[in-house]
Amino acid sequence: MAVISNTLIAGFNDPVQDAQQVFRAALKAMSEPGTLMACSFTKEAPEGLDNSSWQLALTLFDADTKVWLSPALAQNDAVISNLRFHCQCPLIDNTAEADFALCNADELPFLADFNWGNAEYPDQSTSLIVQVPAISDEPFWTLTGPGIETQRSLRIAGLPEHFRADLIRSRQRFPLGIDTFYCCGDQLVALPRTTQIEEAC
Amino acid sequence: MYVAVKGGEKAIDNAHALMRSQRRGDSKVAELSVEQIRQQLPLAVDRVMNEGSVYDPELAALALKQASGDAVEAIFLLRAYRTTLPRFGYSEPLDTENMQIERRISGTFKDLPGGQILGSTYDYTHRLLDFALLAEGEAPSSPAEGSCTEAGELEDSLCELEACPRVLELLNKEGLIEQSRQPGEADETPRDLTREPVNYPAERAVRLQNLIRGDEGFLLSLSYAAMRGYGDSHPFAGEMRTGRVSVELVPEELGFPIEIGEVLVTESEMVNQFHGSKEQPPQFTRGYGLAFGRAERKAMSVALVERALRAGELGEEVLYPTQDQEFVLSHTDCVSANGFVSHLKLPHYVDFQSELEMIRRLRREIDTGESSARQANESSEEDNRR
Amino acid sequence: MNAATATGYNFAYLDEQSKRMIRRAILKGVAIPGYQVPFGGREMPLPHGWGTGGMQVTASVIGEADRLKVIDQGADDTTNAVSIRRFFASTAGVETTEQTADATLIQTRHRIPERALQENQILIYQVPIPEPLRFIEPRESETRKMHALSEYGAMQVKLYEDVARFGHIATSYDYPVMVNGRYMMDPSPIPKFDNPKMDMMPALQLFGAGFEKRIYAVPPYTKVESLDFDDYPFEVQSWEENCSICGSNHSFLDEVIIDDAGSKMFVCSDTDYCRERVAQQENPA
C-alpha cells in the first residue's frame, strides 16, 4: 500500500535532539519500571496513535525493525502512511516475526503469539507498545525487581484479563520474555521482563 | 628521575604538532601530493581500499599521506570515514564473467579459451634493485627490454580484451566441481557485517566479507600454514583475473538495473580436492576471493583461507586454526587487532596496583607460612628432643 | 549553530540510524540485566580497545542537556580521558565537568568513582572483553550456551583453584559478578575494590564493548554479587597507607614512585574525590 499524502503530518521538529530526549525518557522508563514519564516533543500524532507511542515510533523504528500493528491500526491510513513515511519500517502480518508490536489495549493478541527470543539470544524478542486508556500510580499492581528500590505501584487501565494474567506468569520464563511500554496521551511507562507484578484482588 | 604523567591536554596538543612535522619531513624536499601517491603507489592504495572497505583511490591515497605511509593507520582513517557515510542501497552482484580483463592466468590448464594473459606483474621480475629509479630516471617503457618489440605491440597487450568464460565453468560442465550454490538454494541477499555483528557459526557470505576486510599479512600467513600441512589444503590456482567490472544498481523507482560506475577488481578461484562424503561424490571444491584493485596476494589468500573454513560444512575434520572460523574471523581485522594491541600503551595502573597488592600479599603469606612452618618444625623437633 | 554542526558530522558523531540501533540494544540490555546484547558496532575514529564501545553508548545516550565527565584510571586528566572528553565536547558541543556530583553522564575506564552515584546519573563503562567466561572457553558459540543454561561451574572451579593454591581467590580486577541472580557478568577491568559499589547502585550502569560488539546493562537498584564461596567470602583490597594528599584511608590508592631509589607515596586514584576532600578540609562547611 502506498503512502497517502493527505494524511501525513510533521514528525519531530528537531529529529536529532527530540529523538535523543524521547530515548532518554524511554530508557528511564525501562530502567525504573513503573515510573511515569511524559514526552511532548510532537504537537500532534497521526489519528489513532497516542502522542507518546508516536514519539516512541519516531525514536525507535526504522528500516531495520519489523513492526506489527493491531488490526484497527493496521487498517488506519494515517497510521500506516506516517509510519512508512517517517520511519520506513516494514509492516508485517505475523506477530511472531515482529521486532516491535504497536497495539491498542482492546486488541491485544495473546502474549504467547509474539517472539519471545531464545535461550541464547533472549534479546531477539518482540518489544510491545500498548496504547491504553489511562495510566496512574494508584495502587493496583505492586511492582518489584531491578530498577525498583523497594516497590512501586502502578495502575494501567484497559488491559484484557488474559493479557494481565499471561504477563504476570511470563516472569517464570526469564530470561525469555516480552518487554512492554504503555502509552496514554503524552504519558509513557515501561515494564521490562524482569519486573515482578503482584495484582491486588 | 620519575615525572608523573599529568596534564594530558597539553601533552596531546604537542604530540599532534610533532607528529605533523615528522610526517612532513624535511621541508626542503617537495611535498608529496595525493595524486602522486594515487598514481605511483597504486598497490599501497589498493590495500588501503580493500581493508578500509571503500572503493575510492583518492581517499585511500589521502589516508596514506595522512598516515605517513602506515597502511594500518591509513586503513583505520578510511574505515572511520566510511562509518559515517549514508547507505543508499545495495548493488547487484558483480558479473565478473563480463570483466574487461587486463590480466588472466590459470595454473590448471596450459591453454584455455580466451588464453593466458600475463598483463602487468612482478611475478617474473628478478628482484634486483633498479638503481636507475634511485637516479630519478624514468623506467624503460617498452614491454620487452632490449628486444625490438614495436611500440604498437605494447598497446595491443594493454588494450582491453574480450570478456571470456571463467575457467571453473569448464570443470563445471563436466560436473567435476561443486556448484557454488546448491540446486534449489535461493540467491539470498548477504547479511552486511558492517551493520550487524557476526553470529557464529557464520554463513559463507559473511565469512567472505570478513576475510576481504581482513589483514593481508594475517591471511597470507594463515594460507601459508594451511598449505604447509596445518590445514589439509592442496589447491590449484584455477583462475586469477584482474580487470574492470561494471557496478549496477536497481533504484526503487525504476525497478531495472542501471550502471552507476565500474571498479577494478582481482578475482581468484582456487580448485581444491575433495574426497567426497556420504552425500556427495568425489569432486573438486572451490575457494573464492575477490579484492578491489590489483591485489592478487590478497585475493589468493582469501580464497585459500575461505576454503579451509569450509572444512566443517564439507564434513572434513576441523583440526587446525585456519579451519576454525571463530579463531580466524575474530582476528582478521587489522583495525581491531591494532587497536587492542596498542591499547596496552594506555595507563593500566589501577589494575596493576591491584595485582601488586595481590602479589605482595601472596608473598607475605608464603613468607609467614614458611616461617610458621619452620617454627612448627623446630618446635616439634624440640618436642622430639624432650 | 552549535559546535557539532560546525564540524560537518552529526551531533555526537554517529549517524541517527546507528544511534537508533544502539539505543534499541541498550533498552534490551536494561531489560535483561547482565546479558550481553550483540549490536552492530560501528568504527569510531579512536582505536578499538581505547573506549569505542563506551563512546558508542555515550554518543547514543548524550543530549544537549547533559554534563559529561570522562575518567580513565579514576583520573580526569589522563591522556585517553582527555581525548574522549574533547571528542564529545567538539562533536556534541556538550558541557563537560570533572566533578562527579555535577555530571549526568560519566564514561569510565577501569574505575567507579568513590563518591556514591545518584539516581538520574548514568555510568558508562568501556569494556575490552565483555565475556567473563572467555578465558575459560574462547568460543563464543560455547559461552552463549553456558549463559543460556546458567552453566557457571567452570568459573567456580577456576576461582577455587586459586583457593587451593593460595588459600584465597587471587583475581584482583575484572572480578566476575552475578547480576540479579541470573547472568554472570564481566564488570570490565575495574579493581575488585569497586565491585561492591555496583550492588544496588542508584545510578544506571551501561557497558559498551566496541570491537566485541556487545552492550550490556545493570539497571538502578539491581543486585550485583561478586562470586565467592561460603568458606572464602569475597573481600576487597585495603592499604596500610593513607592518601598523601587528602589523607583518605578508604579510597583506592595509586602507588607513585617518587625517586630513583624507589621511594613510594600513595594517592587517591579518583582525582576528583581527592580534590573534593581537600576542599572540604580547607573550607569546612
Tab-separated table of N, CA and C in Angstrom, chain C residues 66-142:
chain	number	residue	atom	x	y	z
C	66	ASP	N	23.084	17.347	28.783
C	66	ASP	CA	23.966	16.551	29.646
C	66	ASP	C	25.246	17.280	30.011
C	67	ARG	N	25.796	16.872	31.154
C	67	ARG	CA	27.150	17.276	31.540
C	67	ARG	C	27.973	16.002	31.639
C	68	LEU	N	29.013	15.945	30.844
C	68	LEU	CA	29.783	14.711	30.706
C	68	LEU	C	31.092	14.766	31.492
C	69	LYS	N	31.351	13.682	32.209
C	69	LYS	CA	32.647	13.508	32.869
C	69	LYS	C	33.277	12.261	32.275
C	70	VAL	N	34.581	12.317	31.994
C	70	VAL	CA	35.278	11.136	31.469
C	70	VAL	C	36.481	10.861	32.359
C	71	ILE	N	36.583	9.621	32.821
C	71	ILE	CA	37.747	9.270	33.632
C	71	ILE	C	38.427	8.024	33.089
C	72	ASP	N	39.717	7.960	33.293
C	72	ASP	CA	40.496	6.774	32.967
C	72	ASP	C	41.382	6.542	34.192
C	73	GLN	N	41.330	5.351	34.742
C	73	GLN	CA	42.060	5.035	35.983
C	73	GLN	C	41.565	5.908	37.144
C	74	GLY	N	40.375	6.429	37.042
C	74	GLY	CA	39.843	7.277	38.108
C	74	GLY	C	40.163	8.751	37.925
C	75	ALA	N	41.059	9.066	36.968
C	75	ALA	CA	41.522	10.446	36.830
C	75	ALA	C	40.937	11.115	35.589
C	76	ASP	N	40.650	12.409	35.695
C	76	ASP	CA	40.089	13.177	34.579
C	76	ASP	C	41.159	13.640	33.599
C	77	ASP	N	42.419	13.683	34.048
C	77	ASP	CA	43.437	14.289	33.183
C	77	ASP	C	44.402	13.271	32.590
C	78	THR	N	44.034	11.981	32.601
C	78	THR	CA	44.846	11.018	31.866
C	78	THR	C	44.577	11.233	30.374
C	79	THR	N	45.593	10.964	29.546
C	79	THR	CA	45.503	11.352	28.135
C	79	THR	C	44.262	10.803	27.429
C	80	ASN	N	43.919	9.534	27.694
C	80	ASN	CA	42.776	8.955	26.996
C	80	ASN	C	41.467	9.604	27.438
C	81	ALA	N	41.369	9.932	28.723
C	81	ALA	CA	40.163	10.606	29.219
C	81	ALA	C	40.048	11.980	28.568
C	82	VAL	N	41.168	12.679	28.466
C	82	VAL	CA	41.170	13.998	27.833
C	82	VAL	C	40.712	13.880	26.389
C	83	SER	N	41.248	12.880	25.702
C	83	SER	CA	40.948	12.711	24.287
C	83	SER	C	39.455	12.434	24.071
C	84	ILE	N	38.869	11.580	24.889
C	84	ILE	CA	37.447	11.251	24.720
C	84	ILE	C	36.569	12.433	25.126
C	85	ARG	N	36.948	13.116	26.198
C	85	ARG	CA	36.160	14.282	26.627
C	85	ARG	C	36.156	15.346	25.523
C	86	ARG	N	37.317	15.563	24.913
C	86	ARG	CA	37.410	16.536	23.818
C	86	ARG	C	36.571	16.108	22.627
C	87	PHE	N	36.561	14.818	22.379
C	87	PHE	CA	35.784	14.312	21.239
C	87	PHE	C	34.320	14.718	21.383
C	88	PHE	N	33.763	14.521	22.570
C	88	PHE	CA	32.351	14.853	22.754
C	88	PHE	C	32.128	16.355	22.906
C	89	ALA	N	33.117	17.034	23.451
C	89	ALA	CA	32.974	18.489	23.524
C	89	ALA	C	32.909	19.061	22.107
C	90	SER	N	33.696	18.482	21.180
C	90	SER	CA	33.708	19.058	19.839
C	90	SER	C	32.597	18.501	18.960
C	91	THR	N	32.227	17.232	19.089
C	91	THR	CA	31.200	16.696	18.181
C	91	THR	C	29.785	16.895	18.718
C	92	ALA	N	29.626	17.025	20.037
C	92	ALA	CA	28.282	17.205	20.591
C	92	ALA	C	28.125	18.585	21.214
C	93	GLY	N	29.223	19.278	21.403
C	93	GLY	CA	29.147	20.614	21.982
C	93	GLY	C	28.566	20.625	23.387
C	94	VAL	N	28.652	19.492	24.100
C	94	VAL	CA	28.054	19.461	25.438
C	94	VAL	C	29.032	20.008	26.468
C	95	GLU	N	28.456	20.326	27.598
C	95	GLU	CA	29.239	20.801	28.719
C	95	GLU	C	29.989	19.598	29.311
C	96	THR	N	31.240	19.805	29.712
C	96	THR	CA	31.952	18.730	30.392
C	96	THR	C	32.283	19.182	31.801
C	97	THR	N	32.534	18.224	32.667
C	97	THR	CA	32.846	18.556	34.050
C	97	THR	C	33.821	17.525	34.579
C	98	GLU	N	34.562	17.902	35.616
C	98	GLU	CA	35.413	16.918	36.280
C	98	GLU	C	34.782	16.481	37.586
C	99	GLN	N	33.667	17.140	37.967
C	99	GLN	CA	33.074	16.845	39.272
C	99	GLN	C	32.038	15.746	39.171
C	100	THR	N	32.279	14.691	39.902
C	100	THR	CA	31.389	13.534	39.875
C	100	THR	C	29.960	13.950	40.202
C	101	ALA	N	29.807	14.788	41.229
C	101	ALA	CA	28.466	15.147	41.685
C	101	ALA	C	27.699	15.936	40.621
C	102	ASP	N	28.444	16.592	39.762
C	102	ASP	CA	27.885	17.520	38.792
C	102	ASP	C	27.489	16.834	37.481
C	103	ALA	N	28.028	15.652	37.238
C	103	ALA	CA	27.901	15.010	35.933
C	103	ALA	C	26.580	14.269	35.808
C	104	THR	N	25.970	14.318	34.611
C	104	THR	CA	24.805	13.468	34.353
C	104	THR	C	25.258	12.162	33.717
C	105	LEU	N	26.325	12.218	32.914
C	105	LEU	CA	26.894	11.027	32.303
C	105	LEU	C	28.357	10.934	32.696
C	106	ILE	N	28.775	9.734	33.069
C	106	ILE	CA	30.191	9.531	33.383
C	106	ILE	C	30.671	8.354	32.556
C	107	GLN	N	31.622	8.614	31.644
C	107	GLN	CA	32.229	7.495	30.928
C	107	GLN	C	33.523	7.136	31.633
C	108	THR	N	33.695	5.843	31.887
C	108	THR	CA	34.842	5.447	32.691
C	108	THR	C	35.593	4.277	32.100
C	109	ARG	N	36.889	4.280	32.383
C	109	ARG	CA	37.714	3.131	32.077
C	109	ARG	C	38.389	2.726	33.388
C	110	HIS	N	38.107	1.529	33.837
C	110	HIS	CA	38.804	0.884	34.959
C	110	HIS	C	38.462	1.359	36.369
C	111	ARG	N	37.549	2.276	36.577
C	111	ARG	CA	37.209	2.670	37.942
C	111	ARG	C	35.729	3.018	38.048
C	112	ILE	N	35.220	2.931	39.283
C	112	ILE	CA	33.940	3.548	39.628
C	112	ILE	C	34.282	4.661	40.606
C	113	PRO	N	33.738	5.867	40.396
C	113	PRO	CA	34.089	6.963	41.312
C	113	PRO	C	33.839	6.586	42.777
C	114	GLU	N	34.637	7.190	43.663
C	114	GLU	CA	34.484	6.895	45.092
C	114	GLU	C	33.176	7.468	45.645
C	115	ARG	N	32.828	8.665	45.162
C	115	ARG	CA	31.601	9.318	45.634
C	115	ARG	C	30.399	8.511	45.139
C	116	ALA	N	29.461	8.216	46.062
C	116	ALA	CA	28.319	7.395	45.678
C	116	ALA	C	27.530	8.070	44.563
C	117	LEU	N	27.184	7.318	43.527
C	117	LEU	CA	26.436	7.891	42.412
C	117	LEU	C	24.949	7.943	42.768
C	118	GLN	N	24.249	8.846	42.075
C	118	GLN	CA	22.846	9.125	42.408
C	118	GLN	C	21.909	8.665	41.305
C	119	GLU	N	20.615	8.639	41.642
C	119	GLU	CA	19.592	8.411	40.624
C	119	GLU	C	19.757	9.496	39.552
C	120	ASN	N	19.384	9.165	38.332
C	120	ASN	CA	19.471	10.091	37.202
C	120	ASN	C	20.892	10.317	36.700
C	121	GLN	N	21.863	9.654	37.314
C	121	GLN	CA	23.194	9.659	36.699
C	121	GLN	C	23.341	8.355	35.916
C	122	ILE	N	24.146	8.390	34.867
C	122	ILE	CA	24.401	7.166	34.104
C	122	ILE	C	25.911	6.960	34.055
C	123	LEU	N	26.335	5.765	34.446
C	123	LEU	CA	27.749	5.425	34.425
C	123	LEU	C	27.981	4.497	33.227
C	124	ILE	N	28.870	4.909	32.324
C	124	ILE	CA	29.107	4.159	31.091
C	124	ILE	C	30.522	3.587	31.130
C	125	TYR	N	30.605	2.267	31.125
C	125	TYR	CA	31.902	1.605	31.240
C	125	TYR	C	32.456	1.275	29.857
C	126	GLN	N	33.749	1.468	29.674
C	126	GLN	CA	34.446	0.973	28.490
C	126	GLN	C	34.876	-0.454	28.783
C	127	VAL	N	34.491	-1.362	27.916
C	127	VAL	CA	34.756	-2.779	28.168
C	127	VAL	C	35.626	-3.352	27.050
C	128	PRO	N	36.784	-3.916	27.382
C	128	PRO	CA	37.575	-4.531	26.323
C	128	PRO	C	37.041	-5.921	25.937
C	129	ILE	N	36.866	-6.791	26.914
C	129	ILE	CA	36.375	-8.145	26.633
C	129	ILE	C	35.164	-8.398	27.525
C	130	PRO	N	33.964	-8.425	26.940
C	130	PRO	CA	32.743	-8.460	27.748
C	130	PRO	C	32.418	-9.842	28.315
C	131	GLU	N	33.049	-10.858	27.801
C	131	GLU	CA	32.652	-12.225	28.170
C	131	GLU	C	33.452	-12.695	29.382
C	132	PRO	N	32.795	-12.841	30.544
C	132	PRO	CA	33.536	-13.263	31.735
C	132	PRO	C	34.127	-14.666	31.581
C	133	LEU	N	33.519	-15.471	30.716
C	133	LEU	CA	33.975	-16.859	30.559
C	133	LEU	C	35.025	-17.013	29.461
C	134	ARG	N	35.428	-15.899	28.831
C	134	ARG	CA	36.260	-16.002	27.628
C	134	ARG	C	37.583	-16.724	27.859
C	135	PHE	N	38.192	-16.502	29.028
C	135	PHE	CA	39.493	-17.134	29.241
C	135	PHE	C	39.357	-18.569	29.733
C	136	ILE	N	38.126	-18.974	29.972
C	136	ILE	CA	37.866	-20.375	30.290
C	136	ILE	C	37.468	-21.097	29.010
C	137	GLU	N	36.678	-20.419	28.174
C	137	GLU	CA	36.201	-21.009	26.919
C	137	GLU	C	36.290	-19.931	25.832
C	138	PRO	N	37.238	-20.057	24.892
C	138	PRO	CA	37.429	-18.986	23.906
C	138	PRO	C	36.313	-18.892	22.866
C	139	ARG	N	35.487	-19.926	22.731
C	139	ARG	CA	34.492	-19.922	21.660
C	139	ARG	C	33.188	-19.267	22.081
C	140	GLU	N	32.763	-18.275	21.289
C	140	GLU	CA	31.510	-17.579	21.555
C	140	GLU	C	30.323	-18.544	21.509
C	141	SER	N	30.327	-19.469	20.539
C	141	SER	CA	29.188	-20.388	20.424
C	141	SER	C	29.027	-21.213	21.708
C	142	GLU	N	30.150	-21.511	22.381
C	142	GLU	CA	30.085	-22.283	23.628
C	142	GLU	C	29.669	-21.407	24.814
